[in-house]
Every structure is written in structure tokens, then in C-alpha cells.
CSV table of C-alpha atoms and ligand atoms in Angstrom, one decimal:
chain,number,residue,atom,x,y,z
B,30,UNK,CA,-9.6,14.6,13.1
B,31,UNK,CA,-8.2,11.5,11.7
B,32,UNK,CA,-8.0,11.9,7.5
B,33,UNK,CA,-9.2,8.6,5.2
B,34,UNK,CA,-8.2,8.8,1.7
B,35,UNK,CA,-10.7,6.9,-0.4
B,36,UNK,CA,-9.3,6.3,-4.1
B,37,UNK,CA,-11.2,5.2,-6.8
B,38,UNK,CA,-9.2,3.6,-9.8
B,39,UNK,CA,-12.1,2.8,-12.0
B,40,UNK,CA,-12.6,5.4,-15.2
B,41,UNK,CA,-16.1,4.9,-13.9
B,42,UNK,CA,-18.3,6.0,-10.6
B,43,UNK,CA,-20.2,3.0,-11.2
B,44,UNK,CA,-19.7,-0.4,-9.1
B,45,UNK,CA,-16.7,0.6,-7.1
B,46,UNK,CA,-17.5,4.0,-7.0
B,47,UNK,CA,-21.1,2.4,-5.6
B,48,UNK,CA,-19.2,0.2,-2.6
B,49,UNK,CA,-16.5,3.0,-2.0
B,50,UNK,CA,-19.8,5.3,-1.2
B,51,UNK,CA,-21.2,2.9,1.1
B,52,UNK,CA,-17.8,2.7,3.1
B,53,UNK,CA,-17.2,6.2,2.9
B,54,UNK,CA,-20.6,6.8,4.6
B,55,UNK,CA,-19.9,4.8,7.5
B,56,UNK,CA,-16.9,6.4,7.9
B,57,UNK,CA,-18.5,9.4,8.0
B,58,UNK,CA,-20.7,8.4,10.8
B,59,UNK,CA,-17.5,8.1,12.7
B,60,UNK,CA,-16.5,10.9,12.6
B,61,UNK,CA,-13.2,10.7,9.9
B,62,UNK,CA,-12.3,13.4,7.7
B,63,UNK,CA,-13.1,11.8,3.8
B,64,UNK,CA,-11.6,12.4,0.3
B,65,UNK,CA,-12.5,10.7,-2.7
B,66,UNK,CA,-9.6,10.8,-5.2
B,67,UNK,CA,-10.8,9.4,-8.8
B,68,UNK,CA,-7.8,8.6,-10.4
B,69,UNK,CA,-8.9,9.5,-13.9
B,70,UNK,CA,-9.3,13.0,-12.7
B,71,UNK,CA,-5.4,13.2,-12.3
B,72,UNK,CA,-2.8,12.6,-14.8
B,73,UNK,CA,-0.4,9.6,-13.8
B,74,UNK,CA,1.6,8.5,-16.8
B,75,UNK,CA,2.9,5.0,-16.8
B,76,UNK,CA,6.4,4.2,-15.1
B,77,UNK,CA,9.7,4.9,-17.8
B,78,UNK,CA,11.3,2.5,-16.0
B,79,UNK,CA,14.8,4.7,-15.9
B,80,UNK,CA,15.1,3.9,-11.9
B,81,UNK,CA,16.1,8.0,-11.2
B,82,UNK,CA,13.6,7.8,-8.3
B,83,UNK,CA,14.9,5.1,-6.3
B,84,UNK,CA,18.3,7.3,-6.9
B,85,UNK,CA,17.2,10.6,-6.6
B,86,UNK,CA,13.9,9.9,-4.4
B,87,UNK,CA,11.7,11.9,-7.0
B,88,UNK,CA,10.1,10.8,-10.3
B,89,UNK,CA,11.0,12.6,-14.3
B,90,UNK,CA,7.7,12.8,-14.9
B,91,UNK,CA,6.1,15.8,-14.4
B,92,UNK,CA,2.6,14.8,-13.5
B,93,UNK,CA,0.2,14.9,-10.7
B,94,UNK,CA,2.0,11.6,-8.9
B,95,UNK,CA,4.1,13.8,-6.3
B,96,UNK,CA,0.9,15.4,-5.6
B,97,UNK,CA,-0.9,12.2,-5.1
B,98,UNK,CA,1.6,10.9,-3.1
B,99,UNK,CA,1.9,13.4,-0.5
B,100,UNK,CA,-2.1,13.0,0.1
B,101,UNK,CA,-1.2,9.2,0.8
B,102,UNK,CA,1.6,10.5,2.9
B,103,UNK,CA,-0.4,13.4,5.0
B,104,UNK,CA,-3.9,10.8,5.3
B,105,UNK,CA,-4.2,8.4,8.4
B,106,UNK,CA,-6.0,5.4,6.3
B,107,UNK,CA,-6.1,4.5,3.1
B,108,UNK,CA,-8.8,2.9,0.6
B,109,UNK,CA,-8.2,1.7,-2.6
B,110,UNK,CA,-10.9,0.5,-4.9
B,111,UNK,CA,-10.8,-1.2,-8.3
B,112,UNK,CA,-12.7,-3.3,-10.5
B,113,UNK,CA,-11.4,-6.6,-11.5
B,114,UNK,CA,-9.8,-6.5,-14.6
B,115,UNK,CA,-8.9,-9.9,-16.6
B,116,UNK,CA,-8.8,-10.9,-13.4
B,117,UNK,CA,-6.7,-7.9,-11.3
B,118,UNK,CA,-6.7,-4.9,-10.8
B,119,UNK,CA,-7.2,-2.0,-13.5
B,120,UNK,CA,-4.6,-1.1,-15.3
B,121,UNK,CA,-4.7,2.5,-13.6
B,122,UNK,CA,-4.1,1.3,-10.8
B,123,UNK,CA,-1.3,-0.8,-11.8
B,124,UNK,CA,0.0,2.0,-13.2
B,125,UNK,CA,-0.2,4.2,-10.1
B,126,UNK,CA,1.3,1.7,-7.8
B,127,UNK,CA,4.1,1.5,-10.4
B,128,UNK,CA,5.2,4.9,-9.7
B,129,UNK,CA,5.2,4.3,-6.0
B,130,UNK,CA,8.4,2.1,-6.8
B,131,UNK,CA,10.3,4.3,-4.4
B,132,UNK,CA,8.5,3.4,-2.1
B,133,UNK,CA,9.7,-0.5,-2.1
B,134,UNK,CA,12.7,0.6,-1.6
B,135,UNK,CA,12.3,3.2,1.3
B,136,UNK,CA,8.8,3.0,2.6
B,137,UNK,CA,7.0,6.1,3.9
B,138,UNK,CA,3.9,4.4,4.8
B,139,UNK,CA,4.5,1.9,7.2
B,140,UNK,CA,1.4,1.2,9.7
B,141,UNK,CA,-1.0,3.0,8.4
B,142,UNK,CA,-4.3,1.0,7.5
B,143,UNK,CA,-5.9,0.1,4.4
B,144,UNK,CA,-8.8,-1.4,3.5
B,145,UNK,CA,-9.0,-3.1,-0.2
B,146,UNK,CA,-12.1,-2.8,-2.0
B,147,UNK,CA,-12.9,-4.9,-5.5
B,148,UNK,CA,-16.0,-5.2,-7.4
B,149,UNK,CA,-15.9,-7.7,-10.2
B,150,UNK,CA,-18.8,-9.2,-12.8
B,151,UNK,CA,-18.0,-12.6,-11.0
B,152,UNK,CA,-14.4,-13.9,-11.1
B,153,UNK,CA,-11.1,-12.5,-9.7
B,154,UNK,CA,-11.4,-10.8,-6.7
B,155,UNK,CA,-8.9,-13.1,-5.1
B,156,UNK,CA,-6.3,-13.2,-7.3
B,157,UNK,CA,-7.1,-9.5,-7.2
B,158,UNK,CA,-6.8,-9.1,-3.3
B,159,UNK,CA,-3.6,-11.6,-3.8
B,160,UNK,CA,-2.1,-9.1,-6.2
B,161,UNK,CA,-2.6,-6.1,-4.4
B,162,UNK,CA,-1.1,-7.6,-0.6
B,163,UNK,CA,1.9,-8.9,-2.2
B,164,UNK,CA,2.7,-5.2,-3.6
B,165,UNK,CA,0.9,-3.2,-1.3
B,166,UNK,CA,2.8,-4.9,1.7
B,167,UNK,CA,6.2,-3.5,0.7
B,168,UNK,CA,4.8,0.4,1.3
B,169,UNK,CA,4.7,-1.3,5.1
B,170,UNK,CA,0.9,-0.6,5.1
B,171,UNK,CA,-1.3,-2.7,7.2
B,172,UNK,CA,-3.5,-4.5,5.2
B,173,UNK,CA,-7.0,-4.7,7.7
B,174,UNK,CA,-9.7,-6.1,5.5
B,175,UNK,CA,-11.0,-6.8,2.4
B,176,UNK,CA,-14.5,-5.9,0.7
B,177,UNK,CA,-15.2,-7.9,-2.7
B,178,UNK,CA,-18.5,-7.5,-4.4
B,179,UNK,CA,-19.8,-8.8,-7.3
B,180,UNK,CA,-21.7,-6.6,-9.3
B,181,UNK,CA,-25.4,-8.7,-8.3
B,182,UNK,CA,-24.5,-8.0,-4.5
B,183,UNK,CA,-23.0,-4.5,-5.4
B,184,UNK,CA,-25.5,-3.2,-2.4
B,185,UNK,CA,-25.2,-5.6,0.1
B,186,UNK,CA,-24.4,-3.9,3.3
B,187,UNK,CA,-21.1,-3.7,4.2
B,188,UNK,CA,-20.5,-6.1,7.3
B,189,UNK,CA,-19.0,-5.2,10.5
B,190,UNK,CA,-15.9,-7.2,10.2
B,191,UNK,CA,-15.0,-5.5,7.0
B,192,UNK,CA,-15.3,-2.1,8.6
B,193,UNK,CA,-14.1,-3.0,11.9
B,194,UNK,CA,-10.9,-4.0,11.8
B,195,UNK,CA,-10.3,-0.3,9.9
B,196,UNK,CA,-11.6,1.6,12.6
B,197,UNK,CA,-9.9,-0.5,15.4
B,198,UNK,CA,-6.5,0.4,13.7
B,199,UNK,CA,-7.5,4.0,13.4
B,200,UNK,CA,-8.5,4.6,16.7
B,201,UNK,CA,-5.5,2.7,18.4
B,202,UNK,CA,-3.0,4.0,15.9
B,203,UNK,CA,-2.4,0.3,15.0
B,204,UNK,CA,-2.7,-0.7,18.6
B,205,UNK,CA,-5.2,-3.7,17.9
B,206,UNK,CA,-3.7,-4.7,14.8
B,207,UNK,CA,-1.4,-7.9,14.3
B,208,UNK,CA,1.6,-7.8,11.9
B,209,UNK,CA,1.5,-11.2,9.8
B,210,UNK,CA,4.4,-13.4,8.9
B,211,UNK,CA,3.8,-11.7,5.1
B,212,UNK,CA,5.0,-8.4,6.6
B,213,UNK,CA,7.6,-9.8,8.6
B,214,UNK,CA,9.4,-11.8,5.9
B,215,UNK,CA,8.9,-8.7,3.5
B,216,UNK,CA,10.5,-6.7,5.8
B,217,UNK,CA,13.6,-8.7,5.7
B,218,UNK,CA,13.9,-8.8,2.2
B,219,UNK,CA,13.6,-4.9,2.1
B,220,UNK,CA,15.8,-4.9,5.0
B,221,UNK,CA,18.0,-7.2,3.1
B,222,UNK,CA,18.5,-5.7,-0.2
B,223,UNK,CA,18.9,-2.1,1.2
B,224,UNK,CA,21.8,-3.3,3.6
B,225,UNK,CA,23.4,-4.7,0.6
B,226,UNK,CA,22.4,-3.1,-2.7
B,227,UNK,CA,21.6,0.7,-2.7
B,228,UNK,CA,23.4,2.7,-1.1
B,229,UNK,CA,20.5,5.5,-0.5
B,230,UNK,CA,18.4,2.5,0.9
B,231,UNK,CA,20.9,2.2,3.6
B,232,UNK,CA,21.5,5.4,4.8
B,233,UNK,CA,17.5,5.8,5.0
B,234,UNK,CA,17.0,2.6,6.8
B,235,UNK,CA,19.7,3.4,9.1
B,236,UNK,CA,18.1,7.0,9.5
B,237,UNK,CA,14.7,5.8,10.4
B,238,UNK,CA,16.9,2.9,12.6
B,239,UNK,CA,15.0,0.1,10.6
B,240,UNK,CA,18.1,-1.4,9.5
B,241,UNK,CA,19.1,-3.6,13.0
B,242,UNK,CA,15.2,-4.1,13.7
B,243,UNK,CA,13.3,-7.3,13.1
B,244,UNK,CA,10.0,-4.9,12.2
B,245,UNK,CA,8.9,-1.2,11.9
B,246,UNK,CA,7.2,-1.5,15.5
B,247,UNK,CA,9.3,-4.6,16.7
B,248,UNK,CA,7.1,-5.0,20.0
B,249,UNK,CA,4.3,-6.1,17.3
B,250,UNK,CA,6.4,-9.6,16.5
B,251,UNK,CA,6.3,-12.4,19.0
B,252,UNK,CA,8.7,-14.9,19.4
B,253,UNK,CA,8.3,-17.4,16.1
B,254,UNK,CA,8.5,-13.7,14.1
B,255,UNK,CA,11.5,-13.0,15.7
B,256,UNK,CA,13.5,-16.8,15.2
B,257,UNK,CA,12.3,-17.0,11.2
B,258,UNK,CA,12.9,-12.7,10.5
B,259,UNK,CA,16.3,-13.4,12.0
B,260,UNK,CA,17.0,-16.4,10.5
B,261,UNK,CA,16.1,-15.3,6.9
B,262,UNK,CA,17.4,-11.8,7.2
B,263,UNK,CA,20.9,-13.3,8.1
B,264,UNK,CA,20.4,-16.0,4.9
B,265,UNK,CA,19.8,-12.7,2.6
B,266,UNK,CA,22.2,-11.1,3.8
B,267,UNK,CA,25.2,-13.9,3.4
B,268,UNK,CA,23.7,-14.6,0.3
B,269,UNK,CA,22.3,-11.0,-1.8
B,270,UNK,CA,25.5,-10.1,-3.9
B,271,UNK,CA,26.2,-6.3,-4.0
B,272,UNK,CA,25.8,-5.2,-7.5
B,273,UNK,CA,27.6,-1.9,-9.2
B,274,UNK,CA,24.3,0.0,-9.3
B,275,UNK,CA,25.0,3.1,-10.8
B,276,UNK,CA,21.8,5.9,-12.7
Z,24,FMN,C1,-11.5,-4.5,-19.3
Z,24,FMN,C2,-12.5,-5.2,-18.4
Z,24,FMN,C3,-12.0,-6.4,-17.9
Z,24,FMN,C4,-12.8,-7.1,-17.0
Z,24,FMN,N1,-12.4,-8.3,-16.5
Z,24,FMN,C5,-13.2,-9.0,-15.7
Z,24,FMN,C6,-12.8,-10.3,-15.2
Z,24,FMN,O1,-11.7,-10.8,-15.5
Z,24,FMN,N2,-13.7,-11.0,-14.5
Z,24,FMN,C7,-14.9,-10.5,-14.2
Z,24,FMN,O2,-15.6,-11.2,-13.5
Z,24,FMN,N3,-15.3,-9.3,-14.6
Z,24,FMN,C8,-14.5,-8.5,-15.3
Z,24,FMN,N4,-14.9,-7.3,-15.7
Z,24,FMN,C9,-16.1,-6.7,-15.2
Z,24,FMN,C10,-15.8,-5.7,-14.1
Z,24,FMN,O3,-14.9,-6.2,-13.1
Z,24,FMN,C11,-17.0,-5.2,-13.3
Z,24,FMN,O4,-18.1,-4.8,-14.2
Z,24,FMN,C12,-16.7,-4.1,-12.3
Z,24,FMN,O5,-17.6,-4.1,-11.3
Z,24,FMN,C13,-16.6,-2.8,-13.0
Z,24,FMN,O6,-16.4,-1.8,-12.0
Z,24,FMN,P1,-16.6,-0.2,-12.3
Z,24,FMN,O7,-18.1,0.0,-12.6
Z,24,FMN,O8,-16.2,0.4,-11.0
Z,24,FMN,O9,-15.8,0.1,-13.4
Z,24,FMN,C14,-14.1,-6.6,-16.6
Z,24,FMN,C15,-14.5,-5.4,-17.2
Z,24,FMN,C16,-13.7,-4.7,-18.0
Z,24,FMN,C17,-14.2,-3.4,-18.6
């Protein structure tokens, strides 16, 4: 049975809690194996910045991040709710995606499906949505759909083609799903910077034989992906100067 983790980043079970609910419920129906993780439940301190991870591929801190991390690792599909805050997402959130910095460099993730979920008191949910793809894209997730709700349509059903797209990917293991020209150029850059920076990128890149591919699945990119992931993964390359990068 296929495993969604549903994570709520609100301190509350209010308004996203509310629309996580609702899409946890259809999920149900389908037959999906369901767990709610409420971040404030768990302790996640905020990032110290000292960079062992991407070094040593394990966080200082001893909180319940490694913990967390493995549920995103063992799950088949991911959702992450948050309320908009000043226009983003919550600072929990921010700060549990900040300890996921290993991950940029040497991504664990890649195709699995997630589905972003905001609720907001009226502005931000774009620049929220925004925020999230352009980290969230480096894990090597696939982003499927988005479901914003402002807090006087908190209840409004949720509509087929924000669910859809989630289940298609599920049940096709990414079959159905499209990579966009977002992923693709992110890809390079990764690809890119672990060639020529960090040494532990490389040998991990070259161990999951990422480092000569234009994508994770490369039969996913047509042609125009193929010229421009080329082209700008040969620009990086010429032009990223290694760096003495030592912890
Ligand atoms: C610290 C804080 C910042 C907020 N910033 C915004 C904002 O920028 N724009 C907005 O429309 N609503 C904002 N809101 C309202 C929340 O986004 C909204 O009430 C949300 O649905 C709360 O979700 P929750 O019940 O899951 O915590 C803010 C609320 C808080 C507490």
C-alpha cells in the first residue's frame, strides 16, 4: 500500500490543518496509507549553519530532524501545508526545509510527488507556492499541484485537478507526470556544482550515475530539454570555479 506523508507546519490544527483533512480524506478513499506529522509536535531547531552535513551527510543537532527525514524518505508522496506568513511560508517550516540542506546537494527524493497546500487570510499564496517550488525543486520532488485557500473558502471542496494529478503520479510511479524546464535547469546546476565543488557531491552523483545524465529519469526530457540542459550544464561547468572547500 502506497504511504502519503501529510505534514502540517502550522502551530495550529486550524485552517491548514482544516484543508490537509479534507485531502487526507480523499486519500483515504483511495486506498493510501496516511500520516499526519504536526511539526510542532517534534523538536527541529533552526539550521547552525556550520555546513558538517553536506560534509559528513548527518546534521550536529541532536533533534528529531533525522527522524523526520527518514519518514520523507520511507513515504511514496508527500504533503506539505502551511499558512501564509508575511506573505510565505511559516517560519517552521522554513526552518525544517533548512535542515534538509543536504539534500540540495545530494538529493534522496527525486520523483516522488508532492502536493503544496497554503491557507492564507487573503494575500500570499503565490509568492508562497513560488517560494516553496524554487526550494522544494532541488530535493528532485515533483511538484503535481497546488491547493490555496483563503480562510472564507477554507471548506470549498477540493477540485479534481488538485487531487488528480497526485494520484496519477502515485499510481504510475511518475509515469503521467511531465518534468518542467524548472527541474531540468535545476538539475544542471546541482549537477554542475557537484562536478566541480564538493567532492562528496561527486562521488554520490557518480554513484547514483546522475552525473553524465541530462535528468534523474532522462527518458522524461524531450528534445528542447535535452539542447538547453546540455547547453547550460556545459556553460556551468566551464565557468563554476572549484573552490578549497574544507569543514
Ligand atoms: C504571523 C502571521 C503572519 C500572517 N501573515 C499573513 C499574510 O502575510 N497575509 C495574509 O493574508 N494572512 C496572513 N496571516 C493569516 C494566516 O495566513 C491565516 O490565518 C492562515 O489560514 C492561518 O493558518 P493556520 O490556522 O493553519 O495557522 C498571518 C498570520 C500570522 C499569525
Amino acid at each position: 500500500m502506497k504511504k502519503i506523508l501529510i505534514i502540517n507546519s502550522s502551530y495550529r490544527k486550524k485552517n491548514t490543518f482544516t484543508v490537509l483533512q479534507n485531502i487526507r480524506r480523499i486519500l483515504l478513499n483511495h486506498g493510501y496509507d496516511i500520516e499526519i506529522i504536526n511539526l510542532k509536535d517534534y523538536e527541529v531547531s533552526p539550521c547552525y549553519g556550520c555546513e558538517y552535513c553536506i560534509y559528513k551527510n548527518k546534521c550536529n543537532i541532536d533533534d528529531d530532524m533525522e527522524f523526520l527525514m527518514k519518514k520523507l524518505e520511507e513515504c511514496d508522496g508527500i504533503v506539505i501545508g502551511t499558512p501564509v506568513y508575511i506573505n510565505n511560508m511559516s517560519g517552521n517550516l522554513k526552518t525544517f526545509l533548512d535542515r534538509t540542506c543536504r539534500w540540495f546537494h545530494r538529493p534522496v527524493l527525486e520523483g516522488k510527488p508532492v502536493m503544496l497546500v497554503a491557507t492564507t487570510a487573503g494575500s500570499g499564496l503565490k509568492n508562497t507556492f513560488r517560494s516553496l517550488e524554487e526550494g522544494l525543486v532541488q530535493w528532485g520532488v515533483d511538484i503535481v499541484s497546488e491547493v490555496g485557500r483563503t480562510i472564507s473558502n477554507l471548506d470549498k471542496e477540493i477540485e479534481k485537478k488538485e487531487i488528480l494529478p497526485f494520484i496519477k503520479h502515485l499510481n504510475t510511479d511518475g509515469m503521467s507526470y511531465s518534468v518542467t524546464m524548472k527541474q531540468i535547469t535545476t538539475y544542471q546546476v546541482q549537477r554542475a556544482l557537484a562536478n566541480n565543488i564538493f567532492e562528496v557531491d561527486k562521488n554520490y552523483w557518480k554513484e547514483k550515475c546522475w552525473i553524465d545524465k541530462i535528468y534523474y529519469r532522462p527518458k522524461k526530457v524531450g528534445v528542447i530539454g535535452k539542447v538547453t540542459g546540455s547547453l547550460l550544464f556545459n556553460i556551468l561547468v566551464k565557468n563554476i570555479k572549484p573552490v578549497d572547500k574544507k569543514l
